[in-house]
Amino acid sequence: MLICISSQGPDLDSQVDPRFGRAAQFIIVDTETGEAKAVDNNQNLQAAQGAGIQAGMTVANTGAKALLTGHCGPKAYVTLNKAGIEVYTGCNGTVAQAIEDFKAGKLQKAAGADVEGHW
Amino acid sequence: MHIAIASGKGGTGKTTVAVALARVMGSCVLVDCDVEAPNAHLFLNPDVQNTQDAYVMIPEVDDGKCTGCGECSRVCQFNALAVLGKSVLVFNELCHGCGGCVLACEPKAITEGGRLIGTMQWGKAGNLDFYDAKLRIGEPMSPPLIKALKRQAECLEAKNTILDCPPGTTCPMVEAVGGADYCILVTEPTPFGLHDLNMAYQAVQQMDIPAGVILNRAGMGDDCIQEYCKANGIPILLEIPHSREIAEGYAAGKDILSSMPSLEDGFKKVINTISEGLNNG
């Protein structure tokens, strides 16, 4: 299963980026093989609006089935939900930590956005 | 001629000036472009003769025709469209109605729909033709409504139009002032008045529209506005005194000419100065 974690840097030791739409990067991890790769989110960092929507499309295009992040805005949530991607908010620490928490079932699936847009 | 009344800082007296100029002009069109907070009607008490809703174009997607190519999302500069598989999510509130997605859609799955953004109304106030509009509550984008209002007022093909513009220098102000023959910048002799006048003047210069200043509350504060105008070659068309009489009249909904009839000549001179300037320029 592919999962995606918003990240401040390019590897598993990077800190989770608490933002989703304007996250610095996304780490795509195969939970079965442990294989990981980074996808940059440069185009959305400076977006005047709709960063979460575009980031949602980016994640959908990776084939990820779950997103782990700090916070998720309303439009991002709608986009991810439409793409069939489960959203888990409240992650912090390193990317590796978030993955371990996810595997251990410690993360609770978000029922909706937990911040306003433009957070 | 089309005269826009603008200011960098809110609360300088744009509506006061707009209503006074419209009154001394006699037969003209007054358009209240401050659609987020229209208030010229409070002084004019117009007889409203027409009301019309205004819409902005939004994309409507036929999922049956959509191939999921994603071209509409790529072309959208406002990130309003998300293509996921063979379906499209449209975030209407982000759409600016540019129509790019309709053009980009090869299978013609996207057509133009409409979203209500506000209501326009117009009628008579004595000799004046009066137009204003109210932005729908919760609507973040006012420029499309301002544009629709101006277009509606242009139907009269009037010789003279006065546009009471929104404060500031952002998109609503640019939309309202754009196309004017002359822009009157209303300000007051305070540090904020000066700072924001400078911003507004730069904006108007960028639009290549000649400008003059009307100084409200003259006598309060210092000479910073006079010095700024002198340094930049901006004519001061009129100084409105800092007066309790005017303030009391304003609070009672009286226009400034009723509160201080002696200003009528000054406002007439403003019109003549602008008219002569435009004819000679």
Short mmCIF file of C-alpha atoms in Angstrom, two decimals:
data_model
loop_
_atom_site.label_atom_id
_atom_site.label_comp_id
_atom_site.label_asym_id
_atom_site.label_seq_id
_atom_site.Cartn_x
_atom_site.Cartn_y
_atom_site.Cartn_z
CA MET A 1 0.00 0.00 0.00
CA LEU A 2 1.28 3.43 -0.92
CA ILE A 3 0.99 6.20 1.64
CA CYS A 4 2.01 9.84 1.44
CA ILE A 5 3.46 12.03 4.18
CA SER A 6 3.84 15.81 3.94
CA SER A 7 7.47 16.55 4.68
CA GLN A 8 9.82 19.45 5.25
CA GLY A 9 12.66 17.58 3.55
CA PRO A 10 13.42 14.79 1.09
CA ASP A 11 13.84 11.72 3.32
CA LEU A 12 12.43 9.66 6.17
CA ASP A 13 14.44 11.58 8.76
CA SER A 14 12.84 14.87 7.71
CA GLN A 15 10.28 16.51 9.93
CA VAL A 16 6.65 16.14 8.96
CA ASP A 17 5.41 19.37 7.36
CA PRO A 18 2.37 20.45 9.39
CA ARG A 19 0.88 21.97 6.26
CA PHE A 20 -0.51 19.98 3.39
CA GLY A 21 -1.28 22.28 0.47
CA ARG A 22 1.92 24.25 0.86
CA ALA A 23 4.09 21.42 2.17
CA ALA A 24 7.68 21.56 1.00
CA GLN A 25 7.65 17.96 -0.24
CA PHE A 26 5.71 14.73 -0.12
CA ILE A 27 7.29 11.39 0.74
CA ILE A 28 5.62 8.43 -0.98
CA VAL A 29 6.20 5.19 0.89
CA ASP A 30 5.26 1.61 0.04
CA THR A 31 4.34 0.17 3.44
CA GLU A 32 5.05 -3.38 2.24
CA THR A 33 8.49 -2.91 0.71
CA GLY A 34 9.61 0.15 2.67
CA GLU A 35 10.57 1.83 -0.60
CA ALA A 36 10.36 5.64 -0.39
CA LYS A 37 10.60 8.51 -2.84
CA ALA A 38 10.20 12.27 -2.60
CA VAL A 39 7.88 14.39 -4.72
CA ASP A 40 8.37 18.14 -4.59
CA ASN A 41 5.50 20.57 -4.13
CA ASN A 42 7.21 23.68 -5.46
CA GLN A 43 4.40 24.73 -7.73
CA ASN A 44 2.03 25.09 -4.79
CA LEU A 45 4.26 26.91 -2.35
CA GLN A 46 3.54 30.26 -3.98
CA ALA A 47 0.02 29.58 -5.22
CA ALA A 48 -2.30 32.47 -4.47
CA GLN A 49 -5.20 30.09 -3.98
CA GLY A 50 -6.14 26.46 -4.44
CA ALA A 51 -2.81 25.05 -3.24
CA GLY A 52 -4.58 22.26 -1.38
CA ILE A 53 -6.58 21.28 -4.45
CA GLN A 54 -3.50 20.99 -6.63
CA ALA A 55 -1.55 19.20 -3.91
CA GLY A 56 -4.48 16.79 -3.60
CA MET A 57 -4.24 16.04 -7.32
CA THR A 58 -0.48 15.55 -7.00
CA VAL A 59 -1.00 13.00 -4.24
CA ALA A 60 -3.80 11.29 -6.17
CA ASN A 61 -1.52 10.93 -9.19
CA THR A 62 1.08 9.08 -7.10
CA GLY A 63 -1.40 6.30 -6.41
CA ALA A 64 -1.21 6.81 -2.64
CA LYS A 65 -4.22 5.56 -0.68
CA ALA A 66 -3.58 7.45 2.55
CA LEU A 67 -2.21 10.86 3.45
CA LEU A 68 -0.44 11.60 6.71
CA THR A 69 -0.03 15.27 7.56
CA GLY A 70 -0.26 17.86 10.31
CA HIS A 71 -3.34 19.73 9.15
CA CYS A 72 -5.66 19.51 6.18
CA GLY A 73 -7.78 22.35 4.81
CA PRO A 74 -11.33 22.07 3.46
CA LYS A 75 -10.65 22.08 -0.28
CA ALA A 76 -7.74 19.71 0.07
CA TYR A 77 -9.93 17.36 2.08
CA VAL A 78 -12.69 17.43 -0.55
CA THR A 79 -10.16 16.70 -3.28
CA LEU A 80 -8.46 13.86 -1.41
CA ASN A 81 -11.78 12.37 -0.38
CA LYS A 82 -13.02 12.44 -3.97
CA ALA A 83 -9.83 10.64 -4.99
CA GLY A 84 -10.52 7.92 -2.42
CA ILE A 85 -7.56 8.86 -0.23
CA GLU A 86 -7.87 8.51 3.53
CA VAL A 87 -6.62 11.51 5.49
CA TYR A 88 -4.83 11.32 8.83
CA THR A 89 -4.05 14.60 10.59
CA GLY A 90 -2.20 15.46 13.77
CA CYS A 91 1.13 13.96 12.69
CA ASN A 92 4.34 15.44 14.01
CA GLY A 93 7.94 14.41 14.57
CA THR A 94 9.79 12.74 11.71
CA VAL A 95 8.35 11.14 8.62
CA ALA A 96 9.61 7.76 9.86
CA GLN A 97 7.77 8.28 13.13
CA ALA A 98 4.55 9.10 11.33
CA ILE A 99 4.84 5.92 9.28
CA GLU A 100 5.41 3.80 12.40
CA ASP A 101 2.40 5.43 14.08
CA PHE A 102 0.30 4.72 11.01
CA LYS A 103 1.35 1.07 10.87
CA ALA A 104 0.68 0.69 14.59
CA GLY A 105 -2.84 2.02 14.11
CA LYS A 106 -2.20 4.99 16.37
CA LEU A 107 -3.46 7.53 13.84
CA GLN A 108 -7.13 8.35 13.63
CA LYS A 109 -8.71 8.93 10.26
CA ALA A 110 -9.88 12.53 9.85
CA ALA A 111 -13.60 13.02 9.29
CA GLY A 112 -13.03 16.39 7.69
CA ALA A 113 -10.74 19.40 7.45
CA ASP A 114 -9.16 20.47 10.72
CA VAL A 115 -8.15 24.00 9.68
CA GLU A 116 -9.64 26.77 7.58
CA GLY A 117 -8.32 27.41 4.10
CA HIS A 118 -5.19 29.56 3.74
CA TRP A 119 -3.96 28.33 7.09
CA MET B 1 -16.52 62.78 -19.36
CA HIS B 2 -16.09 59.98 -16.86
CA ILE B 3 -14.69 61.04 -13.50
CA ALA B 4 -13.61 58.46 -10.94
CA ILE B 5 -13.49 59.37 -7.24
CA ALA B 6 -10.92 57.24 -5.45
CA SER B 7 -8.72 57.23 -2.38
CA GLY B 8 -5.97 55.14 -0.90
CA LYS B 9 -7.39 55.30 2.58
CA GLY B 10 -11.01 54.55 3.39
CA GLY B 11 -13.09 57.20 5.13
CA THR B 12 -11.57 60.22 3.37
CA GLY B 13 -14.85 61.42 1.90
CA LYS B 14 -15.17 59.85 -1.53
CA THR B 15 -18.93 59.50 -1.37
CA THR B 16 -19.28 63.01 0.00
CA VAL B 17 -17.32 64.35 -2.97
CA ALA B 18 -19.06 62.10 -5.50
CA VAL B 19 -22.54 63.14 -4.39
CA ALA B 20 -21.60 66.83 -4.32
CA LEU B 21 -20.09 66.72 -7.81
CA ALA B 22 -23.10 64.86 -9.15
CA ARG B 23 -25.39 67.48 -7.65
CA VAL B 24 -23.54 70.45 -9.14
CA MET B 25 -23.23 68.71 -12.50
CA GLY B 26 -26.99 68.47 -12.74
CA SER B 27 -27.87 65.79 -15.24
CA CYS B 28 -25.29 63.04 -15.09
CA VAL B 29 -24.91 59.41 -14.05
CA LEU B 30 -23.63 58.56 -10.59
CA VAL B 31 -22.37 54.99 -10.22
CA ASP B 32 -21.66 53.76 -6.71
CA CYS B 33 -18.95 51.16 -7.42
CA ASP B 34 -18.26 50.46 -3.76
CA VAL B 35 -20.32 47.29 -3.97
CA GLU B 36 -19.13 45.88 -0.66
CA ALA B 37 -20.47 48.90 1.21
CA PRO B 38 -22.55 51.13 -1.07
CA ASN B 39 -23.77 54.22 0.73
CA ALA B 40 -24.34 57.01 -1.80
CA HIS B 41 -28.04 56.07 -1.78
CA LEU B 42 -28.24 57.26 1.83
CA PHE B 43 -27.67 60.82 0.65
CA LEU B 44 -29.59 60.67 -2.60
CA ASN B 45 -32.68 58.64 -1.65
CA PRO B 46 -33.11 57.45 -5.23
CA ASP B 47 -36.34 56.20 -6.78
CA VAL B 48 -35.24 52.68 -7.76
CA GLN B 49 -36.75 51.73 -11.10
CA ASN B 50 -34.88 48.53 -11.97
CA THR B 51 -33.21 45.65 -10.20
CA GLN B 52 -31.07 42.98 -11.82
CA ASP B 53 -29.01 40.09 -10.52
CA ALA B 54 -25.41 39.75 -11.67
CA TYR B 55 -23.68 36.46 -12.37
CA VAL B 56 -20.15 35.33 -12.97
CA MET B 57 -19.34 32.50 -15.37
CA ILE B 58 -18.42 29.18 -13.79
CA PRO B 59 -17.67 25.89 -15.56
CA GLU B 60 -20.27 23.15 -15.73
CA VAL B 61 -18.88 19.72 -16.48
CA ASP B 62 -20.63 16.90 -18.30
CA ASP B 63 -18.99 13.87 -16.70
CA GLY B 64 -20.29 11.67 -19.50
CA LYS B 65 -18.18 13.52 -22.05
CA CYS B 66 -15.13 14.05 -19.85
CA THR B 67 -12.10 11.98 -20.84
CA GLY B 68 -10.02 12.95 -17.82
CA CYS B 69 -7.26 14.51 -19.93
CA GLY B 70 -6.69 17.20 -17.28
CA GLU B 71 -6.17 20.05 -19.73
CA CYS B 72 -8.76 22.26 -18.02
CA SER B 73 -6.95 21.93 -14.70
CA ARG B 74 -3.60 22.73 -16.31
CA VAL B 75 -4.93 25.85 -18.00
CA CYS B 76 -6.72 27.13 -14.88
CA GLN B 77 -4.65 29.92 -13.32
CA PHE B 78 -6.81 29.94 -10.20
CA ASN B 79 -6.59 26.24 -9.26
CA ALA B 80 -10.37 25.98 -9.32
CA LEU B 81 -10.46 22.62 -11.12
CA ALA B 82 -9.25 19.23 -9.91
CA VAL B 83 -9.26 16.33 -12.36
CA LEU B 84 -9.35 12.95 -10.64
CA GLY B 85 -9.63 10.01 -12.99
CA LYS B 86 -12.49 10.82 -15.32
CA SER B 87 -14.27 13.29 -13.11
CA VAL B 88 -13.73 16.97 -12.44
CA LEU B 89 -14.15 18.78 -9.15
CA VAL B 90 -15.06 22.44 -9.60
CA PHE B 91 -14.40 24.85 -6.75
CA ASN B 92 -16.73 27.63 -7.85
CA GLU B 93 -15.56 30.13 -5.26
CA LEU B 94 -12.02 30.06 -6.69
CA CYS B 95 -13.16 30.54 -10.29
CA HIS B 96 -12.62 33.97 -11.85
CA GLY B 97 -14.79 33.30 -14.86
CA CYS B 98 -12.01 33.66 -17.42
CA GLY B 99 -13.46 30.88 -19.61
CA GLY B 100 -10.09 29.26 -20.28
CA CYS B 101 -11.32 25.80 -19.31
CA VAL B 102 -14.22 25.96 -21.77
CA LEU B 103 -11.80 26.77 -24.57
CA ALA B 104 -9.30 24.13 -23.48
CA CYS B 105 -11.80 21.27 -23.27
CA GLU B 106 -11.39 19.24 -26.45
CA PRO B 107 -14.40 16.91 -26.00
CA LYS B 108 -16.55 19.96 -25.13
CA ALA B 109 -17.49 18.54 -21.76
CA ILE B 110 -17.28 21.97 -20.12
CA THR B 111 -19.89 24.64 -20.72
CA GLU B 112 -20.61 28.00 -19.10
CA GLY B 113 -22.82 28.14 -16.05
CA GLY B 114 -23.49 31.09 -13.78
CA ARG B 115 -23.02 31.92 -10.13
CA LEU B 116 -24.90 34.77 -8.46
CA ILE B 117 -22.49 37.41 -7.16
CA GLY B 118 -24.79 40.30 -6.35
CA THR B 119 -27.65 42.56 -7.31
CA MET B 120 -27.61 45.81 -9.26
CA GLN B 121 -30.22 48.50 -9.08
CA TRP B 122 -30.76 51.79 -10.79
CA GLY B 123 -33.18 54.64 -10.96
CA LYS B 124 -33.57 58.36 -10.61
CA ALA B 125 -32.58 60.79 -7.88
CA GLY B 126 -33.92 64.10 -9.11
CA ASN B 127 -32.02 64.85 -12.32
CA LEU B 128 -29.46 62.18 -11.58
CA ASP B 129 -29.41 58.68 -12.95
CA PHE B 130 -28.19 56.58 -10.07
CA TYR B 131 -26.66 53.08 -10.20
CA ASP B 132 -25.43 50.91 -7.37
CA ALA B 133 -24.99 47.26 -6.50
CA LYS B 134 -24.64 45.02 -3.48
CA LEU B 135 -22.24 42.14 -3.34
CA ARG B 136 -23.80 38.87 -2.23
CA ILE B 137 -22.97 38.19 1.42
CA GLY B 138 -20.08 35.74 1.58
CA GLU B 139 -18.88 36.56 -1.93
CA PRO B 140 -15.13 37.29 -1.89
CA MET B 141 -14.75 38.73 -5.40
CA SER B 142 -16.20 42.16 -6.13
CA PRO B 143 -14.50 43.12 -9.46
CA PRO B 144 -16.93 41.12 -11.65
CA LEU B 145 -19.87 42.91 -10.03
CA ILE B 146 -18.22 46.30 -10.45
CA LYS B 147 -17.60 45.50 -14.10
CA ALA B 148 -21.22 44.44 -14.61
CA LEU B 149 -22.46 47.61 -12.88
CA LYS B 150 -20.31 49.87 -15.05
CA ARG B 151 -21.50 48.09 -18.18
CA GLN B 152 -25.10 48.55 -17.11
CA ALA B 153 -24.56 52.26 -16.50
CA GLU B 154 -22.82 52.65 -19.86
CA CYS B 155 -26.07 51.63 -21.57
CA LEU B 156 -27.27 55.18 -21.00
CA GLU B 157 -24.36 56.50 -23.08
CA ALA B 158 -24.37 59.55 -20.84
CA LYS B 159 -22.12 62.49 -21.55
CA ASN B 160 -21.06 62.70 -17.91
CA THR B 161 -20.52 59.92 -15.40
CA ILE B 162 -19.22 60.02 -11.86
CA LEU B 163 -17.86 56.80 -10.38
CA ASP B 164 -17.71 56.49 -6.61
CA CYS B 165 -14.92 53.92 -6.28
CA PRO B 166 -13.93 51.50 -3.52
CA PRO B 167 -11.05 52.62 -1.29
CA GLY B 168 -7.57 51.19 -1.66
CA THR B 169 -5.45 50.24 -4.64
CA THR B 170 -6.34 46.60 -5.20
CA CYS B 171 -8.43 44.91 -7.90
CA PRO B 172 -11.80 46.47 -6.98
CA MET B 173 -10.35 49.99 -7.20
CA VAL B 174 -8.53 49.22 -10.45
CA GLU B 175 -11.70 47.76 -11.94
CA ALA B 176 -13.75 50.77 -10.88
CA VAL B 177 -11.29 53.47 -11.97
CA GLY B 178 -10.23 51.78 -15.21
CA GLY B 179 -11.39 53.61 -18.32
CA ALA B 180 -12.06 56.90 -16.53
CA ASP B 181 -11.01 60.15 -18.18
CA TYR B 182 -9.92 61.66 -14.87
CA CYS B 183 -9.43 60.50 -11.32
CA ILE B 184 -10.05 62.63 -8.26
CA LEU B 185 -8.11 61.37 -5.25
CA VAL B 186 -9.72 62.35 -1.97
CA THR B 187 -7.50 62.49 1.07
CA GLU B 188 -6.99 64.13 4.45
CA PRO B 189 -3.97 65.88 6.02
CA THR B 190 -2.75 63.03 8.23
CA PRO B 191 0.20 60.61 8.00
CA PHE B 192 -2.14 57.84 6.86
CA GLY B 193 -3.82 60.19 4.42
CA LEU B 194 -0.45 61.04 2.88
CA HIS B 195 0.88 57.49 2.81
CA ASP B 196 -2.18 56.05 1.14
CA LEU B 197 -2.54 59.00 -1.24
CA ASN B 198 0.94 58.20 -2.49
CA MET B 199 -0.08 54.59 -3.12
CA ALA B 200 -3.29 55.60 -4.87
CA TYR B 201 -1.48 58.18 -6.99
CA GLN B 202 1.07 55.58 -8.11
CA ALA B 203 -1.77 53.21 -8.99
CA VAL B 204 -3.52 55.86 -11.06
CA GLN B 205 -0.27 56.80 -12.79
CA GLN B 206 0.21 53.14 -13.74
CA MET B 207 -3.23 53.27 -15.33
CA ASP B 208 -2.21 56.40 -17.25
CA ILE B 209 -5.17 58.43 -15.98
CA PRO B 210 -4.73 62.13 -15.09
CA ALA B 211 -5.40 62.86 -11.45
CA GLY B 212 -6.08 65.70 -9.07
CA VAL B 213 -6.56 65.87 -5.32
CA ILE B 214 -9.44 67.06 -3.20
CA LEU B 215 -8.26 67.66 0.34
CA ASN B 216 -10.91 66.92 2.95
CA ARG B 217 -10.72 68.11 6.57
CA ALA B 218 -8.29 70.83 5.49
CA GLY B 219 -6.96 72.80 8.43
CA MET B 220 -6.61 69.72 10.59
CA GLY B 221 -3.11 68.27 10.77
CA ASP B 222 -0.25 69.76 8.78
CA ASP B 223 0.76 70.72 5.22
CA CYS B 224 2.00 67.28 4.19
CA ILE B 225 -0.59 66.89 1.43
CA GLN B 226 0.07 70.30 -0.08
CA GLU B 227 3.80 69.60 -0.06
CA TYR B 228 3.35 66.17 -1.63
CA CYS B 229 1.13 67.55 -4.38
CA LYS B 230 3.51 70.41 -5.08
CA ALA B 231 6.46 68.02 -5.29
CA ASN B 232 4.60 65.74 -7.70
CA GLY B 233 2.84 68.36 -9.79
CA ILE B 234 -0.61 67.21 -8.73
CA PRO B 235 -3.29 69.92 -8.74
CA ILE B 236 -5.27 70.42 -5.54
CA LEU B 237 -8.73 70.97 -6.97
CA LEU B 238 -10.49 71.84 -3.73
CA GLU B 239 -10.01 72.01 0.00
CA ILE B 240 -12.97 71.05 2.14
CA PRO B 241 -12.66 72.55 5.62
CA HIS B 242 -12.54 70.50 8.79
CA SER B 243 -15.97 71.45 10.06
CA ARG B 244 -18.37 70.26 12.72
CA GLU B 245 -21.21 71.58 10.59
CA ILE B 246 -20.27 69.19 7.80
CA ALA B 247 -19.82 66.28 10.20
CA GLU B 248 -23.20 66.86 11.83
CA GLY B 249 -24.89 67.11 8.44
CA TYR B 250 -23.15 63.94 7.28
CA ALA B 251 -24.35 62.07 10.36
CA ALA B 252 -27.89 63.19 9.59
CA GLY B 253 -27.65 61.96 5.99
CA LYS B 254 -27.38 65.41 4.43
CA ASP B 255 -25.09 65.90 1.48
CA ILE B 256 -22.30 68.40 1.96
CA LEU B 257 -23.86 71.08 -0.23
CA SER B 258 -26.84 71.17 2.10
CA SER B 259 -24.56 71.46 5.12
CA MET B 260 -22.26 74.06 3.57
CA PRO B 261 -23.79 75.77 0.51
CA SER B 262 -20.70 77.97 0.16
CA LEU B 263 -18.84 74.93 -1.22
CA GLU B 264 -21.02 74.83 -4.33
CA ASP B 265 -18.80 77.26 -6.22
CA GLY B 266 -15.74 75.23 -5.28
CA PHE B 267 -17.24 72.04 -6.64
CA LYS B 268 -18.32 73.81 -9.83
CA LYS B 269 -14.75 74.98 -10.28
CA VAL B 270 -13.58 71.39 -9.88
CA ILE B 271 -15.81 70.35 -12.78
CA ASN B 272 -14.68 73.28 -14.91
CA THR B 273 -11.01 72.68 -14.17
CA ILE B 274 -11.27 69.02 -15.13
CA SER B 275 -13.36 69.74 -18.20
CA GLU B 276 -10.92 72.39 -19.45
CA GLY B 277 -7.96 70.18 -18.68
CA LEU B 278 -9.42 67.29 -20.65
CA ASN B 279 -10.31 69.53 -23.59
CA ASN B 280 -6.82 71.03 -23.72
CA GLY B 281 -5.04 67.74 -23.08
#
